[in-house]
């Protein structure tokens, strides 16, 4: 899996997100996800598209998109 793969999942789950601004350094909230509801949507999309189990409280532990990517890479 690449960071571009994650960006595609983000684009599909969060159509209002400007995916061009999603970088490893981007803060998940508010730069990638507008709010906690978006993080839930993204978590569900990750489970569906990438097959990685995302417990409900896990998304709150990631600060940046890079943190999320590192977790996904390690658990994919």
Tab-separated table of C-alpha atoms in Angstrom:
chain	number	residue	atom	x	y	z
A	1	UNK	CA	0.000	0.000	0.000
A	2	UNK	CA	1.178	3.503	-0.816
A	3	UNK	CA	0.219	6.919	0.506
A	4	UNK	CA	-1.537	7.487	-2.840
A	5	UNK	CA	-3.760	4.469	-2.084
A	6	UNK	CA	-4.751	6.106	1.200
A	7	UNK	CA	-5.471	9.369	-0.609
A	8	UNK	CA	-7.835	7.515	-2.953
A	9	UNK	CA	-9.714	6.066	0.026
A	10	UNK	CA	-9.905	9.547	1.550
A	11	UNK	CA	-11.201	10.985	-1.740
A	12	UNK	CA	-13.924	8.333	-1.903
A	13	UNK	CA	-14.962	8.683	1.733
A	14	UNK	CA	-14.717	12.464	2.056
A	15	UNK	CA	-15.732	14.133	-1.202
A	16	UNK	CA	-15.534	17.610	0.387
A	17	UNK	CA	-11.903	17.081	1.366
A	18	UNK	CA	-9.322	18.711	-0.923
A	19	UNK	CA	-7.227	15.593	-1.471
A	20	UNK	CA	-4.502	17.668	-3.127
A	21	UNK	CA	-3.719	19.037	0.345
A	22	UNK	CA	-3.494	15.598	1.965
A	23	UNK	CA	0.165	15.077	2.787
A	24	UNK	CA	1.832	12.913	5.415
A	25	UNK	CA	2.203	16.064	7.542
A	26	UNK	CA	-1.456	17.140	7.211
A	27	UNK	CA	-3.393	17.138	10.479
A	28	UNK	CA	-6.263	14.644	10.341
A	29	UNK	CA	-8.595	17.171	11.969
A	30	UNK	CA	-9.203	19.738	10.513
A	31	UNK	CA	-7.003	19.458	7.371
A	32	UNK	CA	-8.129	16.001	6.192
A	33	UNK	CA	-11.329	15.417	8.151
A	34	UNK	CA	-13.527	18.377	8.998
A	35	UNK	CA	-14.740	16.826	12.255
A	36	UNK	CA	-15.227	13.600	14.186
A	37	UNK	CA	-18.069	12.509	11.909
A	38	UNK	CA	-15.636	12.584	8.973
A	39	UNK	CA	-13.190	10.450	10.943
A	40	UNK	CA	-15.935	7.841	11.428
A	41	UNK	CA	-16.683	7.891	7.685
A	42	UNK	CA	-12.982	7.537	6.893
A	43	UNK	CA	-12.568	4.703	9.384
A	44	UNK	CA	-15.449	2.775	7.803
A	45	UNK	CA	-14.034	3.359	4.311
A	46	UNK	CA	-10.622	2.086	5.403
A	47	UNK	CA	-12.179	-1.092	6.755
A	48	UNK	CA	-14.199	-1.596	3.574
A	49	UNK	CA	-11.570	-0.669	0.968
A	50	UNK	CA	-8.357	-1.773	2.666
A	51	UNK	CA	-9.609	-4.539	4.936
A	52	UNK	CA	-7.868	-3.136	8.016
A	53	UNK	CA	-9.808	-3.337	11.282
A	54	UNK	CA	-10.285	0.146	12.723
A	55	UNK	CA	-11.678	0.072	16.293
A	56	UNK	CA	-13.966	3.024	17.052
A	57	UNK	CA	-11.523	4.914	19.261
A	58	UNK	CA	-8.422	4.280	17.136
A	59	UNK	CA	-8.802	7.231	14.753
A	60	UNK	CA	-8.545	9.658	17.680
A	61	UNK	CA	-5.007	8.437	18.352
A	62	UNK	CA	-3.656	9.640	14.990
A	63	UNK	CA	-2.495	13.235	14.689
A	64	UNK	CA	-1.453	13.343	11.031
A	65	UNK	CA	-2.277	11.519	7.829
A	66	UNK	CA	1.254	10.107	8.048
A	67	UNK	CA	0.466	8.576	11.455
A	68	UNK	CA	-2.597	6.908	9.960
A	69	UNK	CA	-0.606	5.697	6.953
A	70	UNK	CA	2.109	4.195	9.187
A	71	UNK	CA	-0.544	2.264	11.128
A	72	UNK	CA	-2.222	1.028	7.949
A	73	UNK	CA	1.070	-0.031	6.413
A	74	UNK	CA	1.950	-2.004	9.535
A	75	UNK	CA	-1.477	-3.685	9.736
A	76	UNK	CA	-2.368	-4.242	6.077
